[in-house]
GROMACS .gro file of C-alpha atoms in nm:
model
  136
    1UNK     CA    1 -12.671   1.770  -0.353
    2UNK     CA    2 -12.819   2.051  -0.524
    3UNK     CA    3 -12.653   2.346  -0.614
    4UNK     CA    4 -12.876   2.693  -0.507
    5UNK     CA    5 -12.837   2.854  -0.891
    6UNK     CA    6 -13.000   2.520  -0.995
    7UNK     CA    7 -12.780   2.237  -1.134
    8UNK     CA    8 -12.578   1.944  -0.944
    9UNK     CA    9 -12.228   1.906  -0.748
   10UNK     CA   10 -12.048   1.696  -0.606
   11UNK     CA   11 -11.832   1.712  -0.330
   12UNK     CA   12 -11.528   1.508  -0.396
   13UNK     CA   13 -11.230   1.406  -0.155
   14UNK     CA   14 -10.929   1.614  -0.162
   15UNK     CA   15 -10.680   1.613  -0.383
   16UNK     CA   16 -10.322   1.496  -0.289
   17UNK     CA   17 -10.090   1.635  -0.535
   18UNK     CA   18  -9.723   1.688  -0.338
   19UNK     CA   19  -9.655   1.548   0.004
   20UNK     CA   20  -9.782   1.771   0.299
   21UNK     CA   21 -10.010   1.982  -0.009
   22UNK     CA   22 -10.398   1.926  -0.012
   23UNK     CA   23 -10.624   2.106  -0.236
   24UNK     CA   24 -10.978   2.140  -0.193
   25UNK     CA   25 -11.060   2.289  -0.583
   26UNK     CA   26 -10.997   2.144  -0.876
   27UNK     CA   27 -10.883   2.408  -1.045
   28UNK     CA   28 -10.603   2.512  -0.798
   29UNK     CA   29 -10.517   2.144  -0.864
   30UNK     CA   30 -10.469   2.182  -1.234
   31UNK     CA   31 -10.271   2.541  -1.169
   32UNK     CA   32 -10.007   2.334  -0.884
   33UNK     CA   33  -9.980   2.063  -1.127
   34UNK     CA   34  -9.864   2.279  -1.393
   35UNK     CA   35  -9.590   2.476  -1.169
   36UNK     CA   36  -9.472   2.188  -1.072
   37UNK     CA   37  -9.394   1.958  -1.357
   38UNK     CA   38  -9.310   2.218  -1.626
   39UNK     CA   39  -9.097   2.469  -1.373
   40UNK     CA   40  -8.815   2.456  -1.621
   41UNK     CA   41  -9.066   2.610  -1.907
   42UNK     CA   42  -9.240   2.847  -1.684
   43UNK     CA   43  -8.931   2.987  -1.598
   44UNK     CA   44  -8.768   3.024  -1.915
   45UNK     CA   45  -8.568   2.724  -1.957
   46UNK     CA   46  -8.614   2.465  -2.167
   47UNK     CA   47  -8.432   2.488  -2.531
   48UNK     CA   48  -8.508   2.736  -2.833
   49UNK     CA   49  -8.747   2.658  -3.079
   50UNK     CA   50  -8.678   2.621  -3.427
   51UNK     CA   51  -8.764   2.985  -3.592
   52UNK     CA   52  -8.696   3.098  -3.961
   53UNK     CA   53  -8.394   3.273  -4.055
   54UNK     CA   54  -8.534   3.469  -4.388
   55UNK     CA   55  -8.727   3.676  -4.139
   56UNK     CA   56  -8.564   4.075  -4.068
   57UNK     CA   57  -8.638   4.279  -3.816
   58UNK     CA   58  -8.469   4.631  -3.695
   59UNK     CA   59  -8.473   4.512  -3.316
   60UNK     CA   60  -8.232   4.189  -3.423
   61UNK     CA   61  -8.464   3.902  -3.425
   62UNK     CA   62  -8.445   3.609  -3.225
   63UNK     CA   63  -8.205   3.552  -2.954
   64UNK     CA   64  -8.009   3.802  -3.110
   65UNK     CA   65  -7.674   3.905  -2.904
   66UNK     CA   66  -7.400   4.062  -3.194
   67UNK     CA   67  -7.027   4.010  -3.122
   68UNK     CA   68  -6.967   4.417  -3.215
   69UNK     CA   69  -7.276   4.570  -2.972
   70UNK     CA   70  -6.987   4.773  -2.880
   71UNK     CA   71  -6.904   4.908  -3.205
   72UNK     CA   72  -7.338   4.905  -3.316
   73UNK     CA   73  -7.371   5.136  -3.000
   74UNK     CA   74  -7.076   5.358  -3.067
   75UNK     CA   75  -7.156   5.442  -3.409
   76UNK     CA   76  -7.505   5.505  -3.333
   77UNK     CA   77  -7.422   5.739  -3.008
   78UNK     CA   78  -7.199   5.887  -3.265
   79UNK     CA   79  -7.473   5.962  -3.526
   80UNK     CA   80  -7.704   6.112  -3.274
   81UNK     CA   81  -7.420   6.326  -3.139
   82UNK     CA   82  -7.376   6.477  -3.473
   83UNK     CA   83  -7.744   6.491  -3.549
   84UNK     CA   84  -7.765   6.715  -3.219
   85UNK     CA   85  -7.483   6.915  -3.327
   86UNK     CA   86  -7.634   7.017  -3.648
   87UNK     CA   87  -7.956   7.130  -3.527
   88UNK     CA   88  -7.792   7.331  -3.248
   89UNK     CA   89  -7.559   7.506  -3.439
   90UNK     CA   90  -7.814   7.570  -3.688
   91UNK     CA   91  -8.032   7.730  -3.401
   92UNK     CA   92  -7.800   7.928  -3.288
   93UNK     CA   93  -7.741   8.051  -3.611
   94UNK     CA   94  -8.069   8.120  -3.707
   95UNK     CA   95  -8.165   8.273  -3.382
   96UNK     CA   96  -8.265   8.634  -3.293
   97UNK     CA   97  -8.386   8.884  -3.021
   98UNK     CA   98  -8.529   9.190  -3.153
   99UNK     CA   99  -8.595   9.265  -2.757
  100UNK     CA  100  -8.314   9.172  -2.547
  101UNK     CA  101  -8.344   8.939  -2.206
  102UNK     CA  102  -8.410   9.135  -1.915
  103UNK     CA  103  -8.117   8.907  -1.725
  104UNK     CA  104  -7.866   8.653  -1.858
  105UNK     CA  105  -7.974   8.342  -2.047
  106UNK     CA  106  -7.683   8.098  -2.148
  107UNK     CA  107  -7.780   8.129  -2.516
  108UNK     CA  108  -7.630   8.496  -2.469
  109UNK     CA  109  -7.259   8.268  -2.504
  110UNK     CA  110  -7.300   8.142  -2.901
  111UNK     CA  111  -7.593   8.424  -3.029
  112UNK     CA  112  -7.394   8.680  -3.262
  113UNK     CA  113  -7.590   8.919  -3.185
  114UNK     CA  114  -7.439   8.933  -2.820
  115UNK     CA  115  -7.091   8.824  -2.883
  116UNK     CA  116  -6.853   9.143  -2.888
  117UNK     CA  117  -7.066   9.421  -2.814
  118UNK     CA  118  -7.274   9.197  -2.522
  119UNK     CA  119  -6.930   9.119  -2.400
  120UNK     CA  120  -6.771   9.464  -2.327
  121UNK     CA  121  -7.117   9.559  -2.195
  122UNK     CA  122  -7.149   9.333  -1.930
  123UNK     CA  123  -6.824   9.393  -1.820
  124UNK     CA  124  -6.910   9.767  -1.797
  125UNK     CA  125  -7.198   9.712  -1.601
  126UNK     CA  126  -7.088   9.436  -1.388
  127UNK     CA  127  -6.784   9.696  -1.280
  128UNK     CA  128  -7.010   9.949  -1.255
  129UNK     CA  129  -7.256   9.760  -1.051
  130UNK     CA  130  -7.536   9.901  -1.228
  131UNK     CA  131  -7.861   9.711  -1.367
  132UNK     CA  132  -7.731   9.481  -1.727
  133UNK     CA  133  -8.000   9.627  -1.951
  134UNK     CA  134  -8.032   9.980  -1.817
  135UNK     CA  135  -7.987  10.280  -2.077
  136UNK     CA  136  -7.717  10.508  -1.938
   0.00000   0.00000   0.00000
């Protein structure tokens, strides 16, 4: 039989390859065939393969699982806690308004240029009932 791009084909018989299973392609065949005799590979069993163990990397290597994650994780949370800490009190420090908010911003509780003075204001106002920033 001739195929219509040109060429030759063949039709061949089915393909038995597990009972109650018939495949009419060959390369389904091939693809079934594979699934089913190397399932435990496939699907991530089998045993490890032999790797070397001169070779460093930051993420642990191979099969890595260390007996102190806890500890690893801890000191790193720890590190990034104080990393934080730095650069937020060194904002805080650092920062100024030369206008002042129009309404209340949380950074108003650790700015010195609203700590005392700020303070008593607010309280003023807030008895008064009057607007925060309003010249009186």
């Amino acid at each position: 039989m001739s195929c219509p791009r040109g060429g030759n084909y063949e039709l061949r018989p089915p393909i038995r390859l597990h009972p109650n299973t018939i495949i009419i392609k060959q390369w389904y065949a091939f693809v079934l065939v594979v699934a089913w005799t190397h399932t435990d590979t496939l699907q991530g069993g089998g045993g490890r393969y032999p790797y070397p163990k001169y070779v460093w990397s930051p993420a642990g290597g191979w099969w890595v699982q260390p007996s102190n994650w806890k500890a690893n994780t801890a000191v790193v949370a720890t590190g990034i806690f104080a990393i934080a800490y730095l650069v937020g009190s060194l904002s805080a420090a650092r920062e100024q308004r030369p206008i002042a908010p129009k309404k209340w911003i949380p950074s108003m509780l650790w700015a010195k240029q609203f700590q005392e003075a700020e303070k008593v204001r607010f309280i003023k106002i807030s008895l008064s009932k009057a607007h925060p920033f309003q010249e009186s």
